[in-house]
XYZ file of C-alpha atoms in Angstrom:
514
model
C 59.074 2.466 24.173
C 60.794 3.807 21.360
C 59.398 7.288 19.488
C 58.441 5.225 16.426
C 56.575 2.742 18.447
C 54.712 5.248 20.161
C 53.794 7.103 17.384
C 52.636 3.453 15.955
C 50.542 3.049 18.794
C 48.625 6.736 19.107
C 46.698 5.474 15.254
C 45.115 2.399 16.539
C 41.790 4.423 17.757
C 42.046 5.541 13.953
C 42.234 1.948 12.723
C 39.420 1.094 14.673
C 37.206 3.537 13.309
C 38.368 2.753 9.827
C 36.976 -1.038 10.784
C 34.296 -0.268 11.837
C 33.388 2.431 9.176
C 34.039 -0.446 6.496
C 32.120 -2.899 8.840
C 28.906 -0.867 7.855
C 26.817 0.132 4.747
C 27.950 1.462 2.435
C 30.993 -1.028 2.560
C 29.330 -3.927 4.080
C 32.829 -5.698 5.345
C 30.772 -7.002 8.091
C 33.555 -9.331 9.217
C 35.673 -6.649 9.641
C 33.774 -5.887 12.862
C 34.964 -9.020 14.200
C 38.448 -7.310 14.761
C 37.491 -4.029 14.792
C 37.907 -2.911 18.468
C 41.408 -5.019 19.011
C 43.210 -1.904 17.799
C 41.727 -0.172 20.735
C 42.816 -3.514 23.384
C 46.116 -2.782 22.063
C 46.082 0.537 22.115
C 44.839 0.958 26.086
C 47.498 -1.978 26.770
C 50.106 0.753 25.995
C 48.856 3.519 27.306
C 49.968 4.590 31.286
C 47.387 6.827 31.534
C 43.723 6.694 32.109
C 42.835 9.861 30.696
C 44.705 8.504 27.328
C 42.844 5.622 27.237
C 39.336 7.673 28.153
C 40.120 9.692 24.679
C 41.628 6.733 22.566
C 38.099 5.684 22.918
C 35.759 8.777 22.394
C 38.034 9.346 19.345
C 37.533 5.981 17.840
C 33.836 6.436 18.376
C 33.970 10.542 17.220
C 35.231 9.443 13.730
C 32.969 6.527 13.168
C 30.111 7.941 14.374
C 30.655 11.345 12.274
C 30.813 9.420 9.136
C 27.953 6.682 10.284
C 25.253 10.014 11.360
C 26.434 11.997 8.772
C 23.519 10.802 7.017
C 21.505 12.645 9.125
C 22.529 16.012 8.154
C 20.055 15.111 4.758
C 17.029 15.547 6.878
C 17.594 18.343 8.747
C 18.510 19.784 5.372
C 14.552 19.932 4.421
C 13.264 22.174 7.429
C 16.465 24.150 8.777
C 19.690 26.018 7.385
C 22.525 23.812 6.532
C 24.944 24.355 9.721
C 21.638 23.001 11.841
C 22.498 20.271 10.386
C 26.413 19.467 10.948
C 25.559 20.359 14.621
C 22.700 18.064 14.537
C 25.424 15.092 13.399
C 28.098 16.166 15.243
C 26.424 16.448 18.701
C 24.927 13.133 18.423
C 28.726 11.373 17.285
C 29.730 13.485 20.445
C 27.236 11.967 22.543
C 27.489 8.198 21.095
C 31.564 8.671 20.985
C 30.966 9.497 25.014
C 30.331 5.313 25.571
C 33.347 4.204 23.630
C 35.812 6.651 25.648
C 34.218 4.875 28.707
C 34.222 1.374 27.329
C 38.555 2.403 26.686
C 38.551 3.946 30.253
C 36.996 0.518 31.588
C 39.789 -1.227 29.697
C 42.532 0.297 30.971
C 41.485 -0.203 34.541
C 40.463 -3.904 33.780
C 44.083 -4.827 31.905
C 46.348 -3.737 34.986
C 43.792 -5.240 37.969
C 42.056 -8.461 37.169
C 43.078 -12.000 36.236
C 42.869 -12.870 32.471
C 39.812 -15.493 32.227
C 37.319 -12.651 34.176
C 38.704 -9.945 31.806
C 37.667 -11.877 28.372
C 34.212 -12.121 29.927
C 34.227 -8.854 31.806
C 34.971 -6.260 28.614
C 32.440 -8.011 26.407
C 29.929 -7.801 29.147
C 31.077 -3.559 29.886
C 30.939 -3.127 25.996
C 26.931 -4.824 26.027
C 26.067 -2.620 28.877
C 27.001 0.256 27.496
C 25.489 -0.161 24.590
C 22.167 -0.708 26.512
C 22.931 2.839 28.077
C 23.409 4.741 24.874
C 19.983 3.094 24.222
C 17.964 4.630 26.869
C 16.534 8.338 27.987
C 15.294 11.210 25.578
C 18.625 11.168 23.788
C 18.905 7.476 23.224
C 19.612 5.677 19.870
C 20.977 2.137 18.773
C 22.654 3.457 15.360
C 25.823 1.940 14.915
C 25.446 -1.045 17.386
C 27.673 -3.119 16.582
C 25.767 -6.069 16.007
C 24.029 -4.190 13.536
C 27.050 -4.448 11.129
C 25.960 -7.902 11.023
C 23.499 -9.185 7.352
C 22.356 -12.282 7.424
C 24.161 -15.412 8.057
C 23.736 -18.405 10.166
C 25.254 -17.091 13.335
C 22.752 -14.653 13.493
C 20.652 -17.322 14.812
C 21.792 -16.487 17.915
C 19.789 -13.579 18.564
C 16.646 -16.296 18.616
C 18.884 -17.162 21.920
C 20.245 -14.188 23.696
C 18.103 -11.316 22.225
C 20.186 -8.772 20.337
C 22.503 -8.352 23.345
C 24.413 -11.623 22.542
C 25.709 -10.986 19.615
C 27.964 -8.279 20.400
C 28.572 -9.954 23.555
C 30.129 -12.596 21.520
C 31.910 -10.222 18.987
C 33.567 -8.616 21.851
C 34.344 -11.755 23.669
C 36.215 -13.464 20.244
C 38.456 -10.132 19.926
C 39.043 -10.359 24.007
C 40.571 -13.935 23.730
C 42.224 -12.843 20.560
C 44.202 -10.051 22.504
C 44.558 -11.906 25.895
C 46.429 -14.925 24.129
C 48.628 -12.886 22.114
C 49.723 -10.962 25.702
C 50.695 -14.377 27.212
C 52.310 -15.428 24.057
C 54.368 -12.208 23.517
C 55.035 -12.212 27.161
C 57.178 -15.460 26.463
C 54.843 -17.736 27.964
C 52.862 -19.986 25.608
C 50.992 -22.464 27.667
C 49.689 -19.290 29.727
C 48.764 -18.297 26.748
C 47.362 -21.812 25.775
C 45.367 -21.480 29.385
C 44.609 -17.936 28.830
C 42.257 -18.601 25.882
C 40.902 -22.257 26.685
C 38.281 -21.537 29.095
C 36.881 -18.201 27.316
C 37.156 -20.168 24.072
C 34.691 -22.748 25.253
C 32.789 -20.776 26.278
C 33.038 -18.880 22.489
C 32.193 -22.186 20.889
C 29.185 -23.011 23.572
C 27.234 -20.020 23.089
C 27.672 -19.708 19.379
C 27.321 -23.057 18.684
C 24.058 -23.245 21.269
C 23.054 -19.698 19.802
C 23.053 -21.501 16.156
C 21.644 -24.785 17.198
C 18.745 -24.566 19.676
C 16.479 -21.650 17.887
C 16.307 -24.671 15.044
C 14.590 -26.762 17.501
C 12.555 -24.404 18.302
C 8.449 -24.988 17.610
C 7.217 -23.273 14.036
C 3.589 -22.276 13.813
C 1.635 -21.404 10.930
C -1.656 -19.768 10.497
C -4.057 -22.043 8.600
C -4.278 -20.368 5.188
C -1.822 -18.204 3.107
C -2.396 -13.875 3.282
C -1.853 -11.763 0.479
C -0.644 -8.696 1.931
C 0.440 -5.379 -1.209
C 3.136 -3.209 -0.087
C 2.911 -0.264 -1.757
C 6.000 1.952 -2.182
C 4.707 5.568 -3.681
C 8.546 6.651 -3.935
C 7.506 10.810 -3.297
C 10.103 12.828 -2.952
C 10.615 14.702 0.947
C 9.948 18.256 -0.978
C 6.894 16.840 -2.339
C 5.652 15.832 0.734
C 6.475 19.388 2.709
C 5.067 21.180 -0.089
C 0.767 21.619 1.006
C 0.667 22.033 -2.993
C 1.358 18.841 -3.856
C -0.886 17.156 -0.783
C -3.560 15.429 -3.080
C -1.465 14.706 -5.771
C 0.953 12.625 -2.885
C -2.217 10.796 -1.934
C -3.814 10.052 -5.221
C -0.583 8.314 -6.006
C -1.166 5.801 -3.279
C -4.664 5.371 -3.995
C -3.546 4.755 -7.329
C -0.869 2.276 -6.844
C -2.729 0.640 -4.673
C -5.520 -0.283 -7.369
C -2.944 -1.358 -9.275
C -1.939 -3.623 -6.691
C -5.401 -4.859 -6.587
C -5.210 -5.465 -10.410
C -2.454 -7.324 -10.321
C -2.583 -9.345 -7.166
C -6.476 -9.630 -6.169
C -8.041 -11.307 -3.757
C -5.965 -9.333 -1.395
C -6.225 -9.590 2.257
C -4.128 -6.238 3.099
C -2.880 -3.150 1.373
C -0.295 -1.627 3.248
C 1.098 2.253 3.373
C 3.937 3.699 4.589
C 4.422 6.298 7.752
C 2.038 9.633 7.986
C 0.600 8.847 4.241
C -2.874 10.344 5.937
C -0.905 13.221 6.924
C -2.893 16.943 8.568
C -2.008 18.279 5.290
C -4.027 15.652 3.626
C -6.835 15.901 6.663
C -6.934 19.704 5.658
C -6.353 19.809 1.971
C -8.190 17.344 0.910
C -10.892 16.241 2.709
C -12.399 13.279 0.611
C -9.564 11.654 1.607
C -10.964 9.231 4.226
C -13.734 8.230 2.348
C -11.486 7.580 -0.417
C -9.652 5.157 1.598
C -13.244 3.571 2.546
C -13.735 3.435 -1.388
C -10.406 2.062 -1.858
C -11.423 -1.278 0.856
C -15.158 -1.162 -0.442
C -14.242 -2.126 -4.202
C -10.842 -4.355 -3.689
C -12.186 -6.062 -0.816
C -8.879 -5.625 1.230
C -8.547 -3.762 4.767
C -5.843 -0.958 4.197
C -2.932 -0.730 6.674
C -1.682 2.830 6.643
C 0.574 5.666 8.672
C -1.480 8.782 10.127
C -0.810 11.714 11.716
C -4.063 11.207 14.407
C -5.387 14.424 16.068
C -7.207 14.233 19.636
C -8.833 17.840 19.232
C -10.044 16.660 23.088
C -7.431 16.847 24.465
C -5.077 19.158 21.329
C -2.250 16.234 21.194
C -1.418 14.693 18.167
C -0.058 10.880 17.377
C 2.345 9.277 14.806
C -0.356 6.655 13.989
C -0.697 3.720 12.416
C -4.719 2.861 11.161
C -6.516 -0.104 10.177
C -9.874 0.876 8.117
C -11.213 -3.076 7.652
C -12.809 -3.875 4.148
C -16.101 -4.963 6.592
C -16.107 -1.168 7.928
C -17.884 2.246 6.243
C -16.748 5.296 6.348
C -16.898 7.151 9.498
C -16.881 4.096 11.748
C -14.484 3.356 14.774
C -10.602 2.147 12.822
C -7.855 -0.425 14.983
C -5.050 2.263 15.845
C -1.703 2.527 17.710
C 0.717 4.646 18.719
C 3.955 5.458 18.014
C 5.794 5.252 21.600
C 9.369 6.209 20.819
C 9.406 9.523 19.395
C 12.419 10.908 17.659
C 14.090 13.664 19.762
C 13.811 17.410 18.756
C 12.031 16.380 15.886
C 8.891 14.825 17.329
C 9.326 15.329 20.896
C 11.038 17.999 22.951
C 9.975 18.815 26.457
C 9.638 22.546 25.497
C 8.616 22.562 22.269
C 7.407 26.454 21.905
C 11.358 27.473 22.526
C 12.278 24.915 20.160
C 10.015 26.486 17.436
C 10.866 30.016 18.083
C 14.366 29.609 17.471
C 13.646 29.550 13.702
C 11.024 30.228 11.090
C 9.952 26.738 9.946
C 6.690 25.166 8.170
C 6.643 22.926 10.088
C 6.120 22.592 14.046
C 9.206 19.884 15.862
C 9.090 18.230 18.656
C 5.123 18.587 19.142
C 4.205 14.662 18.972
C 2.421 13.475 21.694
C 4.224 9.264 22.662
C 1.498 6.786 22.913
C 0.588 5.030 26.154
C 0.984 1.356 25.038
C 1.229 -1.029 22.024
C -1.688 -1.991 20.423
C -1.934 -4.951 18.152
C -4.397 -5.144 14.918
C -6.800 -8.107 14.078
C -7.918 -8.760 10.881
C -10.026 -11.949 10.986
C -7.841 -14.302 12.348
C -4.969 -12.744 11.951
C -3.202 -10.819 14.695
C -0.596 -8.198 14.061
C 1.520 -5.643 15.274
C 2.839 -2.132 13.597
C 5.481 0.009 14.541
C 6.267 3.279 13.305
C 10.147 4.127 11.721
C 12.448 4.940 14.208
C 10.915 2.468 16.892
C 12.565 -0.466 15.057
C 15.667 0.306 16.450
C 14.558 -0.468 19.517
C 14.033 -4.038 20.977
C 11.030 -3.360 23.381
C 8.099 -1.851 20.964
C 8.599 -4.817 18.574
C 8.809 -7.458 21.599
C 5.404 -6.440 23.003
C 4.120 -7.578 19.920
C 4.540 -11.189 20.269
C 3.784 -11.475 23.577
C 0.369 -9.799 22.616
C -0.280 -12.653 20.747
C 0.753 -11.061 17.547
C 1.872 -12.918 14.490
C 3.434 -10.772 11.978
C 5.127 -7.006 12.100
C 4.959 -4.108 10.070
C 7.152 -1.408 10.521
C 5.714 1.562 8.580
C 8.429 4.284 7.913
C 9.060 7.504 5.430
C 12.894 7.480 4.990
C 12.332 10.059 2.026
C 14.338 12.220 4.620
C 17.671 10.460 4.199
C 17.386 10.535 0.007
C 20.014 7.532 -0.963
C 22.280 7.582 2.043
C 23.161 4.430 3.836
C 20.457 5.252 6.830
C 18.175 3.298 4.453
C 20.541 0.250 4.924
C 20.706 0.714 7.911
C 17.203 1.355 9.023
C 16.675 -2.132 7.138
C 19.071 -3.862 8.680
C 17.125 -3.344 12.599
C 14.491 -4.468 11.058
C 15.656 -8.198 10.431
C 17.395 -8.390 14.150
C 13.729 -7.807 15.565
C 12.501 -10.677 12.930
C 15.433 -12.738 15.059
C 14.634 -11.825 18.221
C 10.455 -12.377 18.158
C 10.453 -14.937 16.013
C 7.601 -12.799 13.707
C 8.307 -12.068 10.171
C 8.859 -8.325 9.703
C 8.067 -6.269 6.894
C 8.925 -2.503 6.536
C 6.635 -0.396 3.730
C 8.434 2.808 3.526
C 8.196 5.372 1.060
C 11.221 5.797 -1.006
C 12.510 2.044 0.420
C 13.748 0.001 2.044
C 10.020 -2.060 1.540
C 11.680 -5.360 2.213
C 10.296 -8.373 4.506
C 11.903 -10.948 6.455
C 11.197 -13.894 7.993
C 11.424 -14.845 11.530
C 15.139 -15.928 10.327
C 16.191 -13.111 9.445
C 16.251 -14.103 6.161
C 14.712 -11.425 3.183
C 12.170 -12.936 1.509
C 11.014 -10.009 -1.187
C 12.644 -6.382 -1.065
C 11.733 -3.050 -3.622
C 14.641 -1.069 -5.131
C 14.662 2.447 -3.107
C 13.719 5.349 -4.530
C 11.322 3.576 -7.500
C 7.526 3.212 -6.826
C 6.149 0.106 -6.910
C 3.705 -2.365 -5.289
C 5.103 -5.695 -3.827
C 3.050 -9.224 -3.046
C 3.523 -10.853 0.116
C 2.314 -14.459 0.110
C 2.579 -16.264 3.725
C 1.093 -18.198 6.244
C 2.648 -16.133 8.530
C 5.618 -18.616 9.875
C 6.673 -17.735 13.922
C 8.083 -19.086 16.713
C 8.212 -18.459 20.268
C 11.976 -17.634 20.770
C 14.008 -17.486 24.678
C 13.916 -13.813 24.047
C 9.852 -13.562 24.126
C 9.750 -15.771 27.026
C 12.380 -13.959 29.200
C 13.231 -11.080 27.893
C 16.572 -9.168 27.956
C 17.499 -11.424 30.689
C 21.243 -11.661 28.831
C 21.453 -8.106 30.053
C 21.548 -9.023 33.643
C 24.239 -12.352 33.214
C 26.350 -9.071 32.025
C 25.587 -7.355 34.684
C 26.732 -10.034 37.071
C 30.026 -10.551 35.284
C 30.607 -6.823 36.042
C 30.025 -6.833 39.751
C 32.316 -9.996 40.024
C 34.974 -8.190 38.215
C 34.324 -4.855 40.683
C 35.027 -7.027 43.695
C 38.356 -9.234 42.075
C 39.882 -5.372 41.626
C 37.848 -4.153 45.281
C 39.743 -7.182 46.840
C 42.544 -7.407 44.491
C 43.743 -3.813 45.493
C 43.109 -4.474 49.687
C 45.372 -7.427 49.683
């Protein structure tokens, strides 16, 4: 290989970052992602050493993931010094950057040592595994997923199908037979390379085409008259909401906007508020509060949906709530409640939280959430629903217990005040539709400064409020579901990939003895 060449070669990790980077929001060049990680095939093609390979990858991942987190940096911002919170971004792009050096490292290994069929279906099913790592333990987080580059269009349909984990499955798998074909072909052989792609392009054109077809045969139920659900969007800044100054004034607002709401929209069924509106500030600094949420359900006649920061005094834990005071209840009796599960590391769980908090003089006390034990769905009549709290949308399980609960509709209540007018608010929206896709529910998120945006169990937005403008919205449905393959079994996609892998293990195992 010639210098030039070489030196050609050693910026395809950069060009994959830059498609990817552009695949996301701000940019939205979703299709972009459909090619983004062939720079890296061709790059570990080239390369003749594993440890190249291993940090072709973790850059490509550093330098997307830098610019995708960086984001976060706004809400660290609020409670700590400034370099708290380039460590904050850069450690986590470190740590997410870790699964693409090993996804490169896996490709090297799989381009030299297995036949070309079993390696189209073998890196797509290494890249969904890995994601599925980077989603679990204390430290885990979907951001940047690549299926979450993805807005809606018909072959999202296929999530209805496969669960999440099929889409990037079939991403992957497109680029795979891409690359593999052009190796034959450039290796002077075109009906290998005619051979190379058939059977992995069938299967391409099955799965999509199944993934698109079959959730449209799937069963639709309705519930047997239409709700009128208010989302109200009280658009108060993070400041405000830290300040213990401004803690009636924050809650008045929603109280107020919410009889607007009523004026506007009445009967209503619902009112629903954001994450941690009923914060301990609130509980402390104002404590008519409750009763003015009674008040509030007493005179419009709707049950009020809202996010609280619940204190067991018991037992001294406290719980990122949600609460359901019904319209039929007083004040002071017994309210529907669940529990945020997956807290958000260092922030609202750390398994040493008094070292944590003497590190630096805060306000404010992190990681001293308690998780709850299970999900817990709400009924209002004869409706059944299901709430999650912010950064649990990211996450396939919380929202999937819902439906097999016997839930029909989710709310995801969230206060993305944190992350001002960044692209996290895009972002954060974005999850929110693939769980829509996956359970078959409509979703709605109510957040504070926006997204408050609902979808259908498409996918497909149905209302949405500009960000960072109060504002009440109307949601009129009968609550449209169906029961997708993903309910019923689960992330059962997760183990075909598995399978794939350990065939692939013992091709090279037996490969390399003969």
């Amino acid at each position: 290989m010639t210098a030039k060449k070489k030196h050609w070669w050693e910026i395809m990790p950069l060009v994959s970052a830059l498609l990817l980077i552009l695949s996301f929001p701000p940019w939205n060049r979703e299709y972009l992602a459909w090619i983004s990680l062939l720079p890296l095939f061709f790059y570990c093609r080239e390369q003749v050493s594993y440890r190249k390979s291993l940090w072709g990858g973790f850059s490509t991942g550093l330098v997307f993931f830098l610019y995708l987190y960086a984001y976060m940096a706004l809400s660290v911002n609020f409670v700590l010094p400034r370099y708290v919170g380039v460590l904050v971004v850069a450690a986590s792009a470190f740590y997410s950057a870790l699964f693409y050096g090993l996804f490169s490292l896996f490709l090297f290994f799989l381009l030299r040592n297995t036949g070309t069929t079993l390696s189209c279906l073998a890196a797509p099913a290494a890249w969904v595994l890995l994601e599925y790592l980077r989603s679990l333990g204390f430290l885990g987080h979907t951001g940047g997923f690549l299926g979450y580059s993805q807005s809606y269009n018909p072959l999202l349909q296929c999530i209805a199908l496969y669960g999440y984990w099929g889409l990037p499955f079939l991403m992957v798998l497109f680029q795979a037979i891409f690359f593999f074909a052009w190796r034959s072909f450039r290796e002077g052989n075109k009906k290998t390379a005619v051979k190379t792609a058939a059977l992995p392009l069938l299967l391409f054109i099955a799965m999509l085409g199944s993934g698109v077809y079959f959730p449209s045969l799937f069963p639709v139920e309705k519930n047997d008259r239409v709700l009128r659900i208010a989302l109200v969007q009280g658009n108060i800044p993070q400041e405000n909401i830290l300040d213990p100054s401004m803690t009636a004034d924050n809650f008045l607002k929603y109280l107020e906007l919410s009889r607007k709401a009523d004026a506007l929209y009445a009967p209503l069924d619902l009112i629903v508020w954001p994450e941690t509106v009923f914060s301990l500030s609130v509980q402390q600094n104002y404590p008519a509060a409750e009763k003015e949420i009674a008040a509030l359900a007493e005179e419009s006649g709707a049950s009020i949906l809202y996010g609280a920061m619940y204190e067991d005094r018991s037992r001294g834990e406290v719980f990122n709530s949600i609460l359901l005071h019904e319209s039929t209840r007083g004040f002071g009796q017994e309210k529907q409640r669940t529990d945020k599960i997956r807290l958000v590391p260092f922030a609202e769980y750390f398994p040493l939280p008094g070292i944590l908090n003497s590190i630096w003089e805060m306000d404010l006390s992190l990681g001293t959430y308690t998780a709850g034990a299970a999900p817990r769905t709400f009924k209002l009549g004869d409706f059944e629903f299901g709430g999650i709290v912010c950064f649990e949308s990211y996450f396939p399980r919380p929202a999937l217990s819902i439906p097999q609960k016997g839930g029909e509709h989710i709310f995801v209540l969230s206060n993305d005040a944190w992350f001002l007018d960044s692209s996290g608010l895009e972002q954060h929206a974005r999850a929110a539709a693939v769980r829509a896709l996956e359970t078959g529910l409509g979703v709605t998120q109510v957040a504070n400064t926006g997204y408050t945006i609902s979808f259908d169990y498409t996918g497909r937005e149905i209302l949405k409020l500009p960000v960072l403008r109060e504002g009440v919205a109307l949601l009129e449905s009968e609550m449209p579901r169906r029961r997708t393959l993903y309910c019923l079994w689960g992330d059962y996609f997760l183990f075909i990939c598995f399978m794939l892998l350990v065939v692939a293990f013992l091709k090279l195992l037996f490969s390399r003895r003969c």
